[in-house]
mmCIF file of C-alpha atoms in Angstrom:
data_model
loop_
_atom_site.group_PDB
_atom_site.id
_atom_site.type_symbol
_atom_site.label_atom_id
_atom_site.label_comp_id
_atom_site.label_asym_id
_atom_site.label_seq_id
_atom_site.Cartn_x
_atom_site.Cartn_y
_atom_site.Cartn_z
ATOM 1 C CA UNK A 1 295.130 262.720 29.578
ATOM 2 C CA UNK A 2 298.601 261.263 28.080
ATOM 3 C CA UNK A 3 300.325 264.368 26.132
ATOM 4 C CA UNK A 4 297.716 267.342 28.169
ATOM 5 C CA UNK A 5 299.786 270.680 29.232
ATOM 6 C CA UNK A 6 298.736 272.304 32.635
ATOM 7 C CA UNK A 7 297.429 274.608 32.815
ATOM 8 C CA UNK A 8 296.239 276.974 36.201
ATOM 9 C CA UNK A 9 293.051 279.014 36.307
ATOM 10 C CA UNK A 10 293.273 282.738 38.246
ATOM 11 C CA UNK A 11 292.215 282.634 41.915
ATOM 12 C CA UNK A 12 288.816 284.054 42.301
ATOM 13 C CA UNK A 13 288.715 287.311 43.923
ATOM 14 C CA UNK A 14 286.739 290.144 45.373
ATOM 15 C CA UNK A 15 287.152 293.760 46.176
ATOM 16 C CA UNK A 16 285.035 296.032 48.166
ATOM 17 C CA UNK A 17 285.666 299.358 49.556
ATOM 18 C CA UNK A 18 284.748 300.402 53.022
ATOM 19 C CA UNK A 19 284.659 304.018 54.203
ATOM 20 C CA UNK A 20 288.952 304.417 54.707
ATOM 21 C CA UNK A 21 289.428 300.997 53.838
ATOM 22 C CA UNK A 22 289.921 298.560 50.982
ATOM 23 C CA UNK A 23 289.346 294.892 51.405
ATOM 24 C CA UNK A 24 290.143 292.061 49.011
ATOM 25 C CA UNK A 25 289.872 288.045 49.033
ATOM 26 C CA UNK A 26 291.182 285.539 46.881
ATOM 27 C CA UNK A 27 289.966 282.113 46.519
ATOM 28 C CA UNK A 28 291.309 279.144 44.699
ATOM 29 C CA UNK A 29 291.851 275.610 44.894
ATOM 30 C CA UNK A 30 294.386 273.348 46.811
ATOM 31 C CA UNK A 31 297.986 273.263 46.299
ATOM 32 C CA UNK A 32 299.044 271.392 43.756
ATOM 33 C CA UNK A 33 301.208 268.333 44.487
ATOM 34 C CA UNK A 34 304.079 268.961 42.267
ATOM 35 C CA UNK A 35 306.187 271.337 40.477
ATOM 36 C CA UNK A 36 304.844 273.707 38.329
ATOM 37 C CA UNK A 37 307.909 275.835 38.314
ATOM 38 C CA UNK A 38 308.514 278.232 35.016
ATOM 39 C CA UNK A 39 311.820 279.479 33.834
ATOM 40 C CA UNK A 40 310.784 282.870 35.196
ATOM 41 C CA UNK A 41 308.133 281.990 38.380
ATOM 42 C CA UNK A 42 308.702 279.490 41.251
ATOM 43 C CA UNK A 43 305.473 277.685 42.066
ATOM 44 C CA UNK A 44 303.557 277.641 45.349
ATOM 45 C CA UNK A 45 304.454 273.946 45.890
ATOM 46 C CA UNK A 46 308.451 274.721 45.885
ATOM 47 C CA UNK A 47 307.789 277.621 47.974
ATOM 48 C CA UNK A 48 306.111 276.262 50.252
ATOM 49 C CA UNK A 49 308.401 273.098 50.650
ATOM 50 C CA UNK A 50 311.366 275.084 51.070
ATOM 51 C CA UNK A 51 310.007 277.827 53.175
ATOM 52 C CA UNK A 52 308.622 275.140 55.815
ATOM 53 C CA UNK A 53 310.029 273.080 58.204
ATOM 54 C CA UNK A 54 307.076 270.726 58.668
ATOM 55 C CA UNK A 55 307.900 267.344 57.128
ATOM 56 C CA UNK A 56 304.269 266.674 55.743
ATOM 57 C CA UNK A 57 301.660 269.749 55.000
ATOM 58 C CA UNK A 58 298.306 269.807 55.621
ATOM 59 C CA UNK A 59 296.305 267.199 53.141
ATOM 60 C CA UNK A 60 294.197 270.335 52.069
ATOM 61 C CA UNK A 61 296.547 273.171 51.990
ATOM 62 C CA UNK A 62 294.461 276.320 50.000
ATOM 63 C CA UNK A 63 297.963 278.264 49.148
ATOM 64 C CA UNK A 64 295.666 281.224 47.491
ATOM 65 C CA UNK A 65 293.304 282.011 49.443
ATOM 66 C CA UNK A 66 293.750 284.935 51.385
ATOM 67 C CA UNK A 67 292.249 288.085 52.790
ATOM 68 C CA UNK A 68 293.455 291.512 52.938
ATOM 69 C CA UNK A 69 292.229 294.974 54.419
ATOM 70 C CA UNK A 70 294.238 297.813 53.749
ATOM 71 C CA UNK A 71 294.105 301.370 54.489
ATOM 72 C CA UNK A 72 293.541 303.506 51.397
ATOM 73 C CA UNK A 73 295.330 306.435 52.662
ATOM 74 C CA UNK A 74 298.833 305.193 54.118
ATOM 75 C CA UNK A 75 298.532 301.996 52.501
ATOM 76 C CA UNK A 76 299.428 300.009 55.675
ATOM 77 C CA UNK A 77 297.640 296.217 56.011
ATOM 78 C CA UNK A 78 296.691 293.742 57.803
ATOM 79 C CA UNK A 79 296.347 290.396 55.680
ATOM 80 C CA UNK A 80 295.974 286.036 56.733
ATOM 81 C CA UNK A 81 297.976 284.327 54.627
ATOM 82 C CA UNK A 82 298.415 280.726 54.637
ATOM 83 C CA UNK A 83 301.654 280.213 54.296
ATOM 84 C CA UNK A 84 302.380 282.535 57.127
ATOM 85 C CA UNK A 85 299.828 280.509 59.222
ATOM 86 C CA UNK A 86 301.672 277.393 58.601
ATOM 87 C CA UNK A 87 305.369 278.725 59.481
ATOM 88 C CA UNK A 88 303.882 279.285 63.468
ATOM 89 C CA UNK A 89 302.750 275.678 63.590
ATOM 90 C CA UNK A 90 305.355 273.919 65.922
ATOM 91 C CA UNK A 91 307.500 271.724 63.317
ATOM 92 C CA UNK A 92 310.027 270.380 66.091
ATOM 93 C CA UNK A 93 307.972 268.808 68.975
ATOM 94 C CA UNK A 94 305.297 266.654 69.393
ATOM 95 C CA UNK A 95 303.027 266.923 72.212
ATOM 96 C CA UNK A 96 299.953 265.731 71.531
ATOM 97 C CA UNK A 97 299.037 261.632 71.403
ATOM 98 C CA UNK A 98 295.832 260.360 70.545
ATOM 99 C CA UNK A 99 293.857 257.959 73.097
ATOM 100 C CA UNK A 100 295.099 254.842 72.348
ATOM 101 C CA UNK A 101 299.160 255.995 71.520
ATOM 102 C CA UNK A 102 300.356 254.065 74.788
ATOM 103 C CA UNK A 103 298.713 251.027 74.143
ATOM 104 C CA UNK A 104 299.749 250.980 70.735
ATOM 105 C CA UNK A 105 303.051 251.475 71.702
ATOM 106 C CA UNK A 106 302.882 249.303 74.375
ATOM 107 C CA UNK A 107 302.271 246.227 72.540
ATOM 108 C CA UNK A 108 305.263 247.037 70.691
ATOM 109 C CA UNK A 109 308.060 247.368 72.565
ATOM 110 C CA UNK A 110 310.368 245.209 70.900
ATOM 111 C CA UNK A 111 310.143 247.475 67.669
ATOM 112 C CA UNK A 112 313.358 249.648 68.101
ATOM 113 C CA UNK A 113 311.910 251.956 65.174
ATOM 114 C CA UNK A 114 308.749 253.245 67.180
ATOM 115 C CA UNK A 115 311.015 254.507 70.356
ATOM 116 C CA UNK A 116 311.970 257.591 68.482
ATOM 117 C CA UNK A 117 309.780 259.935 66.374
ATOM 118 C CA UNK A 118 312.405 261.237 63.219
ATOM 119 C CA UNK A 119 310.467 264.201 62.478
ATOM 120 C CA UNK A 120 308.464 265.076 65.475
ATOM 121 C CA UNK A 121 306.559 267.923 64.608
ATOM 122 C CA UNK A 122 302.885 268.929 65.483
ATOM 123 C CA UNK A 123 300.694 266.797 63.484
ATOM 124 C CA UNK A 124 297.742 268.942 64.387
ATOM 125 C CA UNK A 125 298.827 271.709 62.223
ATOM 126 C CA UNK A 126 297.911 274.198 65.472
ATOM 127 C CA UNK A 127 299.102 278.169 65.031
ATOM 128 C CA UNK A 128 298.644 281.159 67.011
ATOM 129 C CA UNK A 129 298.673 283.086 64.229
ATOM 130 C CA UNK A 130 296.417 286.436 64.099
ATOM 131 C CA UNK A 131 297.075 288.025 61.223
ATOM 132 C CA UNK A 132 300.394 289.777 59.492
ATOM 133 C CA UNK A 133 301.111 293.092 59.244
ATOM 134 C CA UNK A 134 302.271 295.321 55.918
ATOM 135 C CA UNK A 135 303.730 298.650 56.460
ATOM 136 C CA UNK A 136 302.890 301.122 54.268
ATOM 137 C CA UNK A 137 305.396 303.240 52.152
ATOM 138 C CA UNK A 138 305.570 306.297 55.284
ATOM 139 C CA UNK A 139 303.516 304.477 58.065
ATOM 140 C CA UNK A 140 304.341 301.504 60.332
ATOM 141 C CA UNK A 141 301.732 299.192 62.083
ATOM 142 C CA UNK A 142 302.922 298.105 65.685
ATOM 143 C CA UNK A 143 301.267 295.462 67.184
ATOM 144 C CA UNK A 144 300.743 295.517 70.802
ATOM 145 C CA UNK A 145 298.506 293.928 73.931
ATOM 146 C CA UNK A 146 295.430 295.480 74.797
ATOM 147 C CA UNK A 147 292.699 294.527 78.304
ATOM 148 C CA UNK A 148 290.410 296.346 75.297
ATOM 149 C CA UNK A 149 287.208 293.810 74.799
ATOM 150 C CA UNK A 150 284.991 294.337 71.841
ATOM 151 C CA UNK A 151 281.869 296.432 71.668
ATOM 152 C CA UNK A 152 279.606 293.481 72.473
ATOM 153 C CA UNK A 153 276.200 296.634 72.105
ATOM 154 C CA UNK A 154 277.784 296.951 68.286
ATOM 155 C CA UNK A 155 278.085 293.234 67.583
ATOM 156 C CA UNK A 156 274.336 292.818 68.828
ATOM 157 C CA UNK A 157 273.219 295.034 66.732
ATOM 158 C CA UNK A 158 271.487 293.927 63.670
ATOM 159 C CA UNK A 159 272.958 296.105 60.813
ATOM 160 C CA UNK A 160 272.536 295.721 57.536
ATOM 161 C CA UNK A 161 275.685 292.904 56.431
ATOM 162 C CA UNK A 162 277.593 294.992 53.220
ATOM 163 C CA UNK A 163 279.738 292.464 53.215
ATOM 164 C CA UNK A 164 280.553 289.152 53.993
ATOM 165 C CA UNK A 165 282.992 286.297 52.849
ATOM 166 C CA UNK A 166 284.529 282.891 54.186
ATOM 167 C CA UNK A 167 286.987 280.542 53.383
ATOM 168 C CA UNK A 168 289.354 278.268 54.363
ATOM 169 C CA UNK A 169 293.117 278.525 54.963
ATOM 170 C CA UNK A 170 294.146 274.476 55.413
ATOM 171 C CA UNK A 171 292.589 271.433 56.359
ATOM 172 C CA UNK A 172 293.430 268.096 57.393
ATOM 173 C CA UNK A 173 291.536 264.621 58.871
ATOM 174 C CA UNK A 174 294.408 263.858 61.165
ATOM 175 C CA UNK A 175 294.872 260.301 59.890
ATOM 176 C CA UNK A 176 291.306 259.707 61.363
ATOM 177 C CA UNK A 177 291.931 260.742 64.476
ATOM 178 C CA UNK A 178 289.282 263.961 63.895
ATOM 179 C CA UNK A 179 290.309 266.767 61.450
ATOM 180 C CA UNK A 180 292.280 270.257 62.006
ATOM 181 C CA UNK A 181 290.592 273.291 60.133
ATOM 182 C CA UNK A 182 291.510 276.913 59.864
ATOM 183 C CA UNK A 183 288.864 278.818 58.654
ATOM 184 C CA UNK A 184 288.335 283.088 58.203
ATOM 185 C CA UNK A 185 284.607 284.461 58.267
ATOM 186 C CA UNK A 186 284.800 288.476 57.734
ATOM 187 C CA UNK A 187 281.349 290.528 57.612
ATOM 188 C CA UNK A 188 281.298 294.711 57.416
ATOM 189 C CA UNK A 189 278.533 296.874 57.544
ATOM 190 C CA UNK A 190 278.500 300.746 57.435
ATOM 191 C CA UNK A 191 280.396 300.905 60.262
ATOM 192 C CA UNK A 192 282.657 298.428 61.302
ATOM 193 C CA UNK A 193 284.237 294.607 60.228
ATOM 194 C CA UNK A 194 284.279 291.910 61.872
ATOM 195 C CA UNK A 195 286.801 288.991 61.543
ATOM 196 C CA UNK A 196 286.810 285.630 63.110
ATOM 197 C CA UNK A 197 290.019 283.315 62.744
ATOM 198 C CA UNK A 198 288.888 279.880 63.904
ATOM 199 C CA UNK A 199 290.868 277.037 64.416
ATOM 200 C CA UNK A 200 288.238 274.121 64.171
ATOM 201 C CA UNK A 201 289.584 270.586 65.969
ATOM 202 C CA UNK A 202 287.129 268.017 65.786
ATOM 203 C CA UNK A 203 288.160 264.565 67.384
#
C-alpha cells in the first residue's frame, strides 16, 4: 500500500533450561529483499550482501532463525547460524552440472558467452558446516576429531521428549533442477540432546 512504513515483527523465540545448560531458538521469516538500514542499525540484507561472496543467495534465506545451547556456568556455546552456514558454501567453483548441461551446451557452441561461467560459484548452496563455537568470558571451546560414535542404547531408548524444535536455515529449488534445504531438528530429554543438521538435496 502506496505511502505504508515497514515495519518488522520480533523473531519468535524459545528458551528452555536443561540440567547445566540453557538452550534458545529463534524463528522468523525470510530475508527481506532490500534495505532496511536505520541511521543507527545495518539490516540483515546489507550484511549479508557484503559479508558473502556468493553472487545470488539462497531464494529462501531464514537470516533469524537460529539455535543456541550454552553452558550456564562458563557461558561457553555452541550455536547454527545461517549466515555462518552460508560463508562455507564454495562461492568460487562450480562443480556440479545437471544431466542435460553438455547437451545444452553442446547445441550451442557458437555462443561465445556460455564458454565461461562469470561467477562460478556452487549453485547448490552445499556447506560442511557443524556448528560455531562462542567462548565464554574465562573458558575456551576447542574443537577437535574424535573415532567416538554415539550411544546408539541411549538414542533407542524411548524417554520422555522435554524438548523438541525444528526449523530451517535456507532453502532453494535449484532453478528446477530439485531443491537444496538445510534444516536443524533438536530434541532433549532428562538426560541428553540430540541435534541433527541435515542438508536435504532432492533432484
Amino acid at each position: 500500500m502506496a505511502g505504508a512504513k515497514f515495519q518488522d515483527f520480533p523473531p519468535m523465540r524459545e528458551e528452555v533450561l536443561m540440567g547445566k545448560w540453557a538452550l534458545s531458538t529463534s524463528k522468523s521469516h525470510i530475508l527481506r529483499s532490500t534495505c532496511k538500514c536505520t541511521e543507527f542499525l545495518k539490516c540483515n540484507h546489507c550484511v549479508y550482501n557484503s559479508t558473502l561472496k556468493l553472487p545470488d543467495l539462497p531464494e529462501m534465506t531464514f537470516d533469524r532463525n537460529s539455535l543456541s545451547l550454552c553452558h550456564s556456568k562458563t557461558g561457553c556455546k555452541v550455536e547454527l547460524i545461517t549466515l555462518d552456514a552460508l560463508k562455507l558454501v564454495d562461492h568460487e567453483h562450480d562443480l556440479i552440472k545437471v544431466s542435460y548441461a553438455d547437451e545444452w551446451s553442446a547445441k550451442r557452441q557458437d555462443n561465445e558467452n556460455i564458454k565461461n561461467t562469470p561467477k562460478p560459484f556452487d549453485w547448490t548452496f552445499t556447506t560442511f558446516y557443524t556448528g560455531s563455537l562462542v567462548n565464554g568470558k574465562s573458558h575456551q571451546l576447542i574443537e577437535s576429531e574424535t573415532n567416538e560414535e554415539p550411544n546408539q542404547e541411549m538414542l533407542l531408548r524411548r524417554d520422555k521428549i522435554l524438548f523438541h524444535t525444528e526449523f530451517v536455515m535456507y532453502e532453494d529449488e535449484l532453478a528446477d533442477n530439485g531443491s537444496s534445504k538445510i534444516v536443524s531438528k533438536m530434541s532433549c530429554d532428562a538426560d541428553f540432546c540430540f541435534d541433527t543438521f541435515k542438508i536435504l538435496p532432492k533432484s
